[in-house]
Coordinates of C-alpha atoms in Angstrom, one line a residue:
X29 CA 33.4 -9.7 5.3
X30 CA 31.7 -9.4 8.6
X31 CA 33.1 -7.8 11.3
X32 CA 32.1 -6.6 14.9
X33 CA 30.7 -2.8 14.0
X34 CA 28.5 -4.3 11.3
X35 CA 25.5 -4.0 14.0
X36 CA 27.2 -0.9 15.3
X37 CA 27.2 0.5 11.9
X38 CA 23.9 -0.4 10.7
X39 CA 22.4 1.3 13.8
X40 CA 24.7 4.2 13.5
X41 CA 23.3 4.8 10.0
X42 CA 19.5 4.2 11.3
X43 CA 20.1 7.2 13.7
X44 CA 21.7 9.8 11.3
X45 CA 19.6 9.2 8.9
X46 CA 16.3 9.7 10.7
X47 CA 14.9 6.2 10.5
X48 CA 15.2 5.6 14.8
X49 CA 12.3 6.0 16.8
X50 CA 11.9 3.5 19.4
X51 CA 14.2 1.0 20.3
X52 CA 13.7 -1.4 23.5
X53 CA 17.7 -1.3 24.0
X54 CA 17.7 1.1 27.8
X55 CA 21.3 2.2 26.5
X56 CA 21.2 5.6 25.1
X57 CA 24.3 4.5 22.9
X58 CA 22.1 0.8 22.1
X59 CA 25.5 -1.0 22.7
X60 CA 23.0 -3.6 24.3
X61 CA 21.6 -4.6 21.3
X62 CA 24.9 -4.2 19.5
X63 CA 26.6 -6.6 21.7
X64 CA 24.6 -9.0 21.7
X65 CA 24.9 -10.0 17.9
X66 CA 26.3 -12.7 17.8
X67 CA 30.1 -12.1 15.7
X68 CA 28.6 -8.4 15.4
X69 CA 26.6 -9.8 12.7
X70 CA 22.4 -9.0 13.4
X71 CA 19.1 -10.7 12.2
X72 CA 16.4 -8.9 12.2
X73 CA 13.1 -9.1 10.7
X74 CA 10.2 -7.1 9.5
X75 CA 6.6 -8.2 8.8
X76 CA 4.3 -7.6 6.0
X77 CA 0.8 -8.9 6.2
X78 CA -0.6 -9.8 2.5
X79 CA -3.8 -7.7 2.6
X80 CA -3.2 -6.2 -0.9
X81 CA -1.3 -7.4 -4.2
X82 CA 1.5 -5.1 -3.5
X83 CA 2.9 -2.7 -0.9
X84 CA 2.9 0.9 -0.6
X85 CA 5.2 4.4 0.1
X86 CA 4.3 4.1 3.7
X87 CA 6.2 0.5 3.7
X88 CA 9.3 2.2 2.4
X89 CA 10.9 3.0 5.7
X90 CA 11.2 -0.2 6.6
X91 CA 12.2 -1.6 3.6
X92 CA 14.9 0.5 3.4
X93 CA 16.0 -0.6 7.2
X94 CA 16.2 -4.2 5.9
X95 CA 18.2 -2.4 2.8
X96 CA 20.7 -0.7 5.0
X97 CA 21.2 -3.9 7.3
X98 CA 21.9 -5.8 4.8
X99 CA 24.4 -3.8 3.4
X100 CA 26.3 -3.3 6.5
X101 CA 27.0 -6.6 6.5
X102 CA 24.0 -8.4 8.7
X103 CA 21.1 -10.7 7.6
X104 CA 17.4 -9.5 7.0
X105 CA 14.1 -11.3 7.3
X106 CA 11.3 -10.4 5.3
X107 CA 8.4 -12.2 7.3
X108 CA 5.3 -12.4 5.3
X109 CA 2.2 -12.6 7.3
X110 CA 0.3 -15.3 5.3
X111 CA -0.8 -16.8 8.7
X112 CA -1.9 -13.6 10.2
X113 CA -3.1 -12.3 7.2
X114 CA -6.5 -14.5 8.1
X115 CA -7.3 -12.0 11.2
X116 CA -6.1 -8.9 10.3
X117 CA -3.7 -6.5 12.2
X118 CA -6.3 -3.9 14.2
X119 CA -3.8 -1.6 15.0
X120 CA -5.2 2.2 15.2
X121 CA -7.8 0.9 13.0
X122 CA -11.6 2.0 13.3
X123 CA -13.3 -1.0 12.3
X124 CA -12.4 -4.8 11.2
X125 CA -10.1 -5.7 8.3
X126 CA -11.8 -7.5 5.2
X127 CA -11.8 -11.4 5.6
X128 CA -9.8 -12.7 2.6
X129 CA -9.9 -16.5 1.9
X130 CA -6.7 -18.2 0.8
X131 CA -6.6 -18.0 -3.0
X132 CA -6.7 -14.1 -2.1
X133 CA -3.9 -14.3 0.5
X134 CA -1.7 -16.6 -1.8
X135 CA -2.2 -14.1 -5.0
X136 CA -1.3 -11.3 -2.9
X137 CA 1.8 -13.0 -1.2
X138 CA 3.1 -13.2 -4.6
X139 CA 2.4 -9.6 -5.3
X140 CA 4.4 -9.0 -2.3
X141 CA 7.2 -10.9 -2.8
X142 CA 8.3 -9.6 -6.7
X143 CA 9.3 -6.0 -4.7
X144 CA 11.8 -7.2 -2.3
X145 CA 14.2 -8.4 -4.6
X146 CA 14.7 -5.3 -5.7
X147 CA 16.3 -4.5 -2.9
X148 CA 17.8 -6.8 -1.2
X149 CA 19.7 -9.9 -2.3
X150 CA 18.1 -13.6 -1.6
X151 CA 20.2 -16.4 -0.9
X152 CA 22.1 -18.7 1.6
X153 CA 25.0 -16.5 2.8
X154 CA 25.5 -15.0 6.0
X155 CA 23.8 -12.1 4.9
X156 CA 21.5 -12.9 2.5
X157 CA 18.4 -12.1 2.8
X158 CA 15.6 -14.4 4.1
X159 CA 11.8 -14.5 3.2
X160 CA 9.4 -16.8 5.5
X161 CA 5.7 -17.2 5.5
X162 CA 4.5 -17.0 9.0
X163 CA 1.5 -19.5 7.8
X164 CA 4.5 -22.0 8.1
X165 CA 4.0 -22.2 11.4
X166 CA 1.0 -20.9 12.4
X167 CA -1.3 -22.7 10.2
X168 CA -0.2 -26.4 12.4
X169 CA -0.6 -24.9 15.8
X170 CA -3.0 -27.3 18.0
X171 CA -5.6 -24.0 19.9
X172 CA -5.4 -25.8 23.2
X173 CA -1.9 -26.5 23.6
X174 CA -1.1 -23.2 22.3
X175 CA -3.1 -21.1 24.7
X176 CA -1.9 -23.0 27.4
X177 CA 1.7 -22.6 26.2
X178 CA 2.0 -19.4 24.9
X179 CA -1.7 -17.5 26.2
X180 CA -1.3 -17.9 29.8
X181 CA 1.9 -15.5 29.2
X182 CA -0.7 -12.2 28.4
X183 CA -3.0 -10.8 30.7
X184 CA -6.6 -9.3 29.2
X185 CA -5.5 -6.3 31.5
X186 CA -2.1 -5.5 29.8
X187 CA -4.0 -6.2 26.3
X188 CA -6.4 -3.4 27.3
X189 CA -3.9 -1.1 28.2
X190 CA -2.5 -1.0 23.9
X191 CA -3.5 2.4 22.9
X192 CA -4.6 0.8 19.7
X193 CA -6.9 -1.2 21.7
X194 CA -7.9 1.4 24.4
X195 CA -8.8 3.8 21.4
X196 CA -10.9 1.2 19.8
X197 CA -13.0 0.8 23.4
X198 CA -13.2 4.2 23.5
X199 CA -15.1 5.3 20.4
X200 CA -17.0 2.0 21.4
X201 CA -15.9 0.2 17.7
X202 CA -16.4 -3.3 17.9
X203 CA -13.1 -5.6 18.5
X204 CA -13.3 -9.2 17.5
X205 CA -12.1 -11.7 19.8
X206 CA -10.3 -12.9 16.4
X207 CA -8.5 -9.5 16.4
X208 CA -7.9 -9.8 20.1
X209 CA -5.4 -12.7 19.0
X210 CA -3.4 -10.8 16.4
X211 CA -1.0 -9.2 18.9
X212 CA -0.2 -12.8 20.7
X213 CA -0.1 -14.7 17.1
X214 CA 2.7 -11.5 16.1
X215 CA 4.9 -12.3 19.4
X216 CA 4.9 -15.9 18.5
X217 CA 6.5 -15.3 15.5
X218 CA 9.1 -13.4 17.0
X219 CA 9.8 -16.5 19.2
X220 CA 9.8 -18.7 16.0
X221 CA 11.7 -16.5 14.2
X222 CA 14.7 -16.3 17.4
X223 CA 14.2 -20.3 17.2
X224 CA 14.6 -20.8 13.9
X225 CA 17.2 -18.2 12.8
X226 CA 18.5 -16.5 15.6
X227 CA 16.6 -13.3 15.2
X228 CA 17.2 -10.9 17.7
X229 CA 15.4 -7.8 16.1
X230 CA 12.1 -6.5 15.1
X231 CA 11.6 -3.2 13.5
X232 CA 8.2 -1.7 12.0
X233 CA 6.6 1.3 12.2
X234 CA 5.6 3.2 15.3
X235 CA 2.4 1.9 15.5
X236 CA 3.6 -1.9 16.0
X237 CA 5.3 -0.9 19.0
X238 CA 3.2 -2.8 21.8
X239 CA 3.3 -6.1 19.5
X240 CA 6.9 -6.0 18.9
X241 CA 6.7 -5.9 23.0
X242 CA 5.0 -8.4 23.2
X243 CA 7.4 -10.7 21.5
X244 CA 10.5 -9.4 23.3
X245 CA 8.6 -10.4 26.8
X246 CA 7.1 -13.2 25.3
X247 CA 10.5 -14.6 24.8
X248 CA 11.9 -13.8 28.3
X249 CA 9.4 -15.5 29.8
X250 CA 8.9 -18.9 27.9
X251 CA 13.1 -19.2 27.0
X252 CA 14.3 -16.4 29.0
X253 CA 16.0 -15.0 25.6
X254 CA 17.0 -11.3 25.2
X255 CA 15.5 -10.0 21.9
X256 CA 15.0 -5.9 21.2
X257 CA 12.5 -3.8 19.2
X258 CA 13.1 -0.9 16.9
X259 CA 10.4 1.3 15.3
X260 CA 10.8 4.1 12.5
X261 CA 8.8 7.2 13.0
X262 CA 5.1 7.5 11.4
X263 CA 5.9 10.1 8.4
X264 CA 3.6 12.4 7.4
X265 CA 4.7 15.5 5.1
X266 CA 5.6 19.4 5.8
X267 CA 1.8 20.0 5.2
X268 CA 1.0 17.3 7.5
X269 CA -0.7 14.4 5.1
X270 CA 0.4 11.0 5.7
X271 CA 3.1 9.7 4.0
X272 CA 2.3 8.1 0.6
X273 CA -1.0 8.5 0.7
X274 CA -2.7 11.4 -2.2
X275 CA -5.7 12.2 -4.1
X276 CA -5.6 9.2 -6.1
X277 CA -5.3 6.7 -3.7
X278 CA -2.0 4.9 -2.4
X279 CA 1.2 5.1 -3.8
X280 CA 1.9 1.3 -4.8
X281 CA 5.4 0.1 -5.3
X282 CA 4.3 -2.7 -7.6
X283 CA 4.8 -1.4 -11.7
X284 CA 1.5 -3.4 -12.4
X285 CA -0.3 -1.2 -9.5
X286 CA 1.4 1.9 -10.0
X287 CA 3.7 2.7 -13.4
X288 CA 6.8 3.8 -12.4
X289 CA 6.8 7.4 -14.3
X290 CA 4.3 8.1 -12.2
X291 CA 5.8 6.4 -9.2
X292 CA 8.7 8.8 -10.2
X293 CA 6.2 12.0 -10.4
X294 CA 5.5 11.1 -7.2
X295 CA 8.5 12.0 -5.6
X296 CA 9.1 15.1 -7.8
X297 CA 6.2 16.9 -6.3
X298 CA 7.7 16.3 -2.9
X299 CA 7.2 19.9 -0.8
X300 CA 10.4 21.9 -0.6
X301 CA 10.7 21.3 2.9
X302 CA 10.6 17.6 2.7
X303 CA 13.6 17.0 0.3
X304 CA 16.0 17.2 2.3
X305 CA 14.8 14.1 4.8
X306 CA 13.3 12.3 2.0
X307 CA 16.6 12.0 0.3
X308 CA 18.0 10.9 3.5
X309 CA 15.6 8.1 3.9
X310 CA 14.6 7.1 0.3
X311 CA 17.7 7.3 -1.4
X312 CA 21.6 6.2 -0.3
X313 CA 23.3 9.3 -1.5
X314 CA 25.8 10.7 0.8
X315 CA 24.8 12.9 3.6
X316 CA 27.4 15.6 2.0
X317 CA 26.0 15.5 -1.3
X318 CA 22.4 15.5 0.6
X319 CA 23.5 18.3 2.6
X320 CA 24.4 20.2 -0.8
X321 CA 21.1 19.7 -2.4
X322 CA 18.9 20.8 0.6
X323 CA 20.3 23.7 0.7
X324 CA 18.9 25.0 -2.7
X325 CA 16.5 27.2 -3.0
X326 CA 13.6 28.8 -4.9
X327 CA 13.5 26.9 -8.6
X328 CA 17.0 25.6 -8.3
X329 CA 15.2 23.3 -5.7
X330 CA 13.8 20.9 -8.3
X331 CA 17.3 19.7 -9.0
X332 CA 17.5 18.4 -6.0
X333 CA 13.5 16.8 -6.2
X334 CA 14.6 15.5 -9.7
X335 CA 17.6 13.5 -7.8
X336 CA 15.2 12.2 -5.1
X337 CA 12.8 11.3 -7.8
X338 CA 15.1 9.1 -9.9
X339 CA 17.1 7.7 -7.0
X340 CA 13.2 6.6 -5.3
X341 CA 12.6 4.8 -8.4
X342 CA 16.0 3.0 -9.2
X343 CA 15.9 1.4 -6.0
X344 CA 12.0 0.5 -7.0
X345 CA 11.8 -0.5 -10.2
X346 CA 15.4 0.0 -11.6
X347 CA 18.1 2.0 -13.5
X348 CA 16.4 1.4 -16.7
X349 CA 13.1 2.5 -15.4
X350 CA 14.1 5.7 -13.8
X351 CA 15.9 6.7 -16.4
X352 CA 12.8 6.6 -18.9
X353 CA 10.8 8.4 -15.8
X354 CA 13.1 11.1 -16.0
X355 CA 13.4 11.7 -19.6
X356 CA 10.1 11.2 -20.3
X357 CA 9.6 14.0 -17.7
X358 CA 12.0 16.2 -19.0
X359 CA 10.4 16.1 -22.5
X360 CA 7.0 14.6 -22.4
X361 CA 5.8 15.9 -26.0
X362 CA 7.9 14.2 -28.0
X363 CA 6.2 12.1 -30.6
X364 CA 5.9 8.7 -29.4
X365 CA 5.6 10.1 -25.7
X366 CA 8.2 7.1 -24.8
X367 CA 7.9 6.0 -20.9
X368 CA 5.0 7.8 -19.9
X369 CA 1.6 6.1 -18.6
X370 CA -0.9 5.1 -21.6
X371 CA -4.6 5.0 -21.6
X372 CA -6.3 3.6 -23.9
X373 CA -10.2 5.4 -25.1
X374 CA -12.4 3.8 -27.9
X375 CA -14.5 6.2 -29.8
X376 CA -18.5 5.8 -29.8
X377 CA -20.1 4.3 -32.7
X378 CA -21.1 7.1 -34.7
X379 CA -19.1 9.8 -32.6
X380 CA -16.5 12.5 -34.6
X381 CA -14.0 11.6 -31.2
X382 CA -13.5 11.2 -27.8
X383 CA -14.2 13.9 -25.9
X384 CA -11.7 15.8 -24.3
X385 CA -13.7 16.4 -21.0
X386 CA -14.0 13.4 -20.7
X387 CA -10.3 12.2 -22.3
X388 CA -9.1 14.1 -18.7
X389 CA -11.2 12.0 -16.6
X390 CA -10.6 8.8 -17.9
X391 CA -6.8 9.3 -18.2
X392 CA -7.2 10.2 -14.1
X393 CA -6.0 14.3 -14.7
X394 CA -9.7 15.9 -13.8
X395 CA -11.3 14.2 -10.8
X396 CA -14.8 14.9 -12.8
X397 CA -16.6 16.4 -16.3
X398 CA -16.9 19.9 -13.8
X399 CA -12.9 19.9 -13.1
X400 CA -11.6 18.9 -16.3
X401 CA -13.9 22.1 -18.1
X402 CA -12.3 24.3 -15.6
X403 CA -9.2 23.1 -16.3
X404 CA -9.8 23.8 -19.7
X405 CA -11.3 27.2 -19.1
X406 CA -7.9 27.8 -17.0
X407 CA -5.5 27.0 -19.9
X408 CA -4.3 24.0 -17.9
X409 CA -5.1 21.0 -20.2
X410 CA -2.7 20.4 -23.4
X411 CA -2.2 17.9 -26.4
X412 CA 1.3 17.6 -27.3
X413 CA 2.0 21.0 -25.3
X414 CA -0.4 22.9 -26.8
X415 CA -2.9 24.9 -24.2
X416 CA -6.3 23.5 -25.7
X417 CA -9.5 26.4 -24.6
X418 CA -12.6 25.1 -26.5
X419 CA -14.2 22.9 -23.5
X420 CA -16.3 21.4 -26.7
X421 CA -12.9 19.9 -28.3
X422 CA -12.7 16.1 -28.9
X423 CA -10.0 14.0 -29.8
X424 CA -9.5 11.6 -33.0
X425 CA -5.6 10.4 -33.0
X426 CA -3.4 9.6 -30.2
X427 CA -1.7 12.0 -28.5
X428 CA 0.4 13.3 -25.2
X429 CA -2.6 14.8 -22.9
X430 CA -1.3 16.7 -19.8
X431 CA -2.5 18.4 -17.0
X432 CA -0.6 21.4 -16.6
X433 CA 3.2 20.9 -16.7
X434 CA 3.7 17.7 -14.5
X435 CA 1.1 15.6 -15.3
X436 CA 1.0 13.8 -18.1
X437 CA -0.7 10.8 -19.9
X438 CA 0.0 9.1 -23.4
X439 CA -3.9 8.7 -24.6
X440 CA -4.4 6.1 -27.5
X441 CA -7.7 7.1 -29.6
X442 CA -9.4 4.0 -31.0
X443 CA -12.5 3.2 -33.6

């Protein structure tokens, strides 16, 4: 049942468990924001603009914010950005997002949407979770009336002052006039959102600071309503690369995008010296047992990666799931090579095989012919956990191919 430290709580857990950066609340202690829930129950919201089919690792933190507020007892918004989708957010971006027409925005939407329920619970309680397309009601809004009404409230000079902006007119990258409107169409929807549901919170990441400002003086001024801001810190690992981001590309959330044993081998390659925090933010084990399982060291710390590994991908994609991930980790030769990632090769007419060079780049293990021979040459590349050597070797049955001891592939051999 709610009660009046569910606010209190939620924001006592966003602080010891590293997810507070900013927040727009001048007390130290943000009682502010806490008393002013309403029955100590908070809504808050979080946006998500549908420029892919599904979201990534560096979306996680604030998923998991929504998580933990909801399970504190108050209610979470998942906004999705099907209105401003159509410009494109230009935050600490060099150049201009891709245009996407509707059918696009709609098929991504969707994509969007299947990840959020799993985790967080849809429905009409008092905290249930809500999701809302911001095309609702952008889309209607008359131009005139609405720069009269809601433009005359931002001055070109504060605009300028963004430090996404200023960087922008510094490297002399063009800025559309289309962009120029994101951060006003963004504060709207915090209005709406206060209207509609009595939101009184937006978090994001650091860089959506100055927009979720925006909103919160957007609001004083046309209602003279209190809202607040919170944003989670930009993550970027102990070797300083940017959170979720890797040599082949994003790390998707979406099974269809990214399968979840290798969402799973993801997180077991986290650096030493990122376990501990990760497991603070991507999983809900206790701080005591987190505390326990940072403080391993040399190979005794892959326990504790194995823990952050499965826990990650429960919350993603499920108990079932991460339970496959993990065993098929454990023992990724057995015969059938259950759970792991298949690829699929057709022999050439006339050809003894497929070639194992070119096995390891298809099946994404060697970035090119030249790596996957020296990878060969180095003893790295193995069928069924056998070292293969003969760079010349070529493959006629299906069979586990790995790279090294981590990466592994089930690779189906066709006529």
């Amino acid at each position: 049942m709610p009660t009046s430290s569910n606010t209190a709580d939620f924001l006592h857990i966003l602080r010891e468990r590293g997810f507070l950066h900013q927040c727009s609340d001048p007390a130290d202690d943000l009682s502010g924001l806490a008393a002013a829930a309403p029955g100590g129950v908070l809504t808050a919201y979080v946006g998500f603009d549908a420029t892919a089919a599904s979201l990534h690792v560096g979306h996680l933190l604030s998923i998991m914010a929504l998580r933990w507020l909801q399970r504190t007892g108050n209610r979470p918004i998942v906004l999705i950005g099907g209105g401003t989708t159509k410009i494109g957010d230009p935050s600490f971006r060099d150049t201009t997002r891709p245009m996407l027409d509707d059918s696009q925005i709609a098929a991504n939407a969707a994509g969007l949407r299947r990840v959020f329920s799993q985790y967080m619970s849809f429905g009409d309680g008092p905290a249930d979770a809500v999701m809302v397309d911001n095309a609702d009601w952008l889309d209607g809004l008359d131009y005139v009336p609405f720069l009269r009404d809601v433009g005359r409230h931002f001055t070109i000079n504060r605009m300028l002052s963004f430090e996404s902006v200023r960087q922008r007119m510094e490297r002399e990258q063009p800025l559309t006039f289309l962009e120029f409107n994101y951060m006003i169409l963004q504060a709207y929807d915090f209005l709406e959102l206060s209207r509609r549901y009595g939101c009184l919170l937006q978090m994001g990441g650091s860089d959506q600071w100055g927009n979720i400002v925006n909103g919160i003086e957007l609001a004083r001024r046309v209602e003279r309503r209190e809202l607040f801001g919170l944003t989670t810190p930009l993550l970027t690992t102990a070797s300083g690369t940017k959170m979720g981001k890797t040599a082949g590309g994003a790390v998707w959330l979406n099974a269809d995008a990214r399968s979840p044993f290798d969402f799973w081998q993801f997180w077991r390659n986290t650096e030493d010296a990122d376990v501990g925090r990760f497991l603070r933010l991507f999983t809900e084990l206790p701080l005591e047992e987190i505390a326990r399982l940072e403080c391993l060291e040399g190979a005794e710390i892959n326990e504790a990666k194995i823990v952050l590994a499965t826990e990650a991908t429960r919350l993603c994609h499920g108990a079932g799931e991460a339970e496959r991930a993990a065993s098929a980790a454990g023992s990724p030769f057995a015969p059938d090579g259950d759970g792991l990632p298949e690829v699929t090769l057709r022999c050439e007419d006339g050809a003894d095989g497929v070639p194992l060079v070119d096995a390891l780049v298809a099946a994404g293990l060697s970035a090119s012919k030249g790596a996957a021979r020296r990878l060969i040459r180095e003893g790295g590349a193995r069928l069924d956990g056998q070292p293969v050597t003969d760079e010349a070797a070529t493959l006629t049955a299906s069979a586990v191919l790995s790279a090294g001891r981590k990466r592994h592939v089930r690779l189906i051999v066709t006529a």
